[in-house]
One Martini backbone bead per residue (centre of mass of N, CA, C, O) as a GRO file, in nm:
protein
   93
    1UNK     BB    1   1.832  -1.316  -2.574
    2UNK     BB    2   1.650  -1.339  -2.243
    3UNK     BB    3   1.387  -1.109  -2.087
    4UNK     BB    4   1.249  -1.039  -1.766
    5UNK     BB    5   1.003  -0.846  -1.722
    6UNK     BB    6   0.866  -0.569  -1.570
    7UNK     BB    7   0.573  -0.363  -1.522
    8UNK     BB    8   0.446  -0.067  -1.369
    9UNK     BB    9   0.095   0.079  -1.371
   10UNK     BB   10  -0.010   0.438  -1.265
   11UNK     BB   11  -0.163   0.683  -1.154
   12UNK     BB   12  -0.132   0.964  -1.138
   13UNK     BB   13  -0.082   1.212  -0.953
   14UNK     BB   14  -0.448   1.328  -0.855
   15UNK     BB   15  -0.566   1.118  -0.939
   16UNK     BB   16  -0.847   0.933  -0.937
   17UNK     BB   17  -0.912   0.612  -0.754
   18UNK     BB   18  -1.164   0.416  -0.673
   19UNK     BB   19  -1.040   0.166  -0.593
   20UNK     BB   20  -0.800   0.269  -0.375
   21UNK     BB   21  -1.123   0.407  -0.207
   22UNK     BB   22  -1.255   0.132  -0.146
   23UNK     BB   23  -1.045  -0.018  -0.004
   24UNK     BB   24  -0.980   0.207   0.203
   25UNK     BB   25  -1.270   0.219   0.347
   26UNK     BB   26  -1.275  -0.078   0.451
   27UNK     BB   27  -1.049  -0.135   0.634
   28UNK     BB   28  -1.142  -0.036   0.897
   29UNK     BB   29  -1.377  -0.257   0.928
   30UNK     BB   30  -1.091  -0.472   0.974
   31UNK     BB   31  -0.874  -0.330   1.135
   32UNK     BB   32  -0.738  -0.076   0.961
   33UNK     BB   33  -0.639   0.238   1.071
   34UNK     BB   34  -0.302   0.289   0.931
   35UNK     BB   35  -0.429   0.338   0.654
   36UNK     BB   36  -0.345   0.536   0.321
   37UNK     BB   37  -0.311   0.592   0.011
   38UNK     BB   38  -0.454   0.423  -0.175
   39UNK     BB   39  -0.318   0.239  -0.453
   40UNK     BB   40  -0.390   0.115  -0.824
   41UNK     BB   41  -0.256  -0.107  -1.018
   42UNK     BB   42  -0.003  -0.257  -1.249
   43UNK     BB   43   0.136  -0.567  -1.321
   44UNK     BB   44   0.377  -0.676  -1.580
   45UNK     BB   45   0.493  -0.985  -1.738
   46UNK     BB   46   0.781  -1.054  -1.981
   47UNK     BB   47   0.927  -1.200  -2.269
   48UNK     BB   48   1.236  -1.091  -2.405
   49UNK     BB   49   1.413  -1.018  -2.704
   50UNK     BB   50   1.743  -0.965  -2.684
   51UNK     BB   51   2.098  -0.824  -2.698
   52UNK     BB   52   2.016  -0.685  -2.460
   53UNK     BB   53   1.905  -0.516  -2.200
   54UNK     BB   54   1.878  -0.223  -2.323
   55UNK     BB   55   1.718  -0.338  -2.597
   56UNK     BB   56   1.461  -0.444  -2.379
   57UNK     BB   57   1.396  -0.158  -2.214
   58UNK     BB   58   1.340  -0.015  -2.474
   59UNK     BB   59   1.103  -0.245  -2.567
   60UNK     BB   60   0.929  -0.194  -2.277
   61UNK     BB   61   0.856   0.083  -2.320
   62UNK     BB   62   0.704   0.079  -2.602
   63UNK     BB   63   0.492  -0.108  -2.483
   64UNK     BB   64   0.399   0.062  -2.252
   65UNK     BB   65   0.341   0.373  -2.404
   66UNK     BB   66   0.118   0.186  -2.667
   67UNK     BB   67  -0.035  -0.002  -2.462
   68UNK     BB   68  -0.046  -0.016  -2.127
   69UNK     BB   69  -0.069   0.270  -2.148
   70UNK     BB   70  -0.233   0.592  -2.046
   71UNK     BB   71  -0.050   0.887  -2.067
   72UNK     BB   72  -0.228   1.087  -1.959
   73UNK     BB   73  -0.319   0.911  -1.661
   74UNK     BB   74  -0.034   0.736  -1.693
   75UNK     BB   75   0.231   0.550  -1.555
   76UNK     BB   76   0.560   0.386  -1.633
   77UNK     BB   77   0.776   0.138  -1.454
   78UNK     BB   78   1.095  -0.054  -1.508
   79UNK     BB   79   1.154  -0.254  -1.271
   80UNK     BB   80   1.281  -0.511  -1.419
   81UNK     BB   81   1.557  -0.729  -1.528
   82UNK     BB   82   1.644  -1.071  -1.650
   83UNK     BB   83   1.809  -1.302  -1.742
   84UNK     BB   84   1.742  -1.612  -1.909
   85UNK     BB   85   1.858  -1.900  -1.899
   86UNK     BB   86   2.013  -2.114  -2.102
   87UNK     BB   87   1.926  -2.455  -2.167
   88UNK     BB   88   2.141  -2.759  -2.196
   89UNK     BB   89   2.166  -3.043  -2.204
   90UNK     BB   90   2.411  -3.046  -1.968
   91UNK     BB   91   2.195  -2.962  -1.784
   92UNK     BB   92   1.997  -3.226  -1.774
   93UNK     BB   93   2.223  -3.447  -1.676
   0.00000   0.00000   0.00000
């Protein structure tokens, strides 16, 4: 089976985000002055093939916890997990 993943990675709570503060910053100069707490992270989006949609989740995480994230300073979420539907010849007739 083959599994369409999202991570998101954010820095913990407490750090400095200076990306962050910068957009922060800008907003009231463009007119949003009702925004704060701006805080800049990343999305990846993978397909994982794995026999089940947990064994997809587990090995999301440990490619999370291994590369995607920096664990010091970094926390990471998997947000969807998705079934990528196969097509079969008869999709296409």
């Amino acid at each position: 089976m083959r599994f369409r993943c999202r991570v998101e990675v954010e820095l913990k709570p407490g750090l400095l985000d200076p990306q962050g503060k910068a957009v922060e910053g800008s907003l009231p100069a463009m007119g949003w002055t009702n925004v704060s707490n701006v805080r800049i992270g990343k999305a990846i989006w993978m397909d994982v093939e794995a026999s089940d949609e947990q064994t997809a989740i587990a090995r999301v995480q440990e490619i999370a916890e291994r590369l995607l994230s920096n664990p010091v300073i970094e926390r990471f979420v998997v947000r969807s997990v998705e079934e990528i539907p196969r097509l079969t010849f008869e999709d296409h007739a």
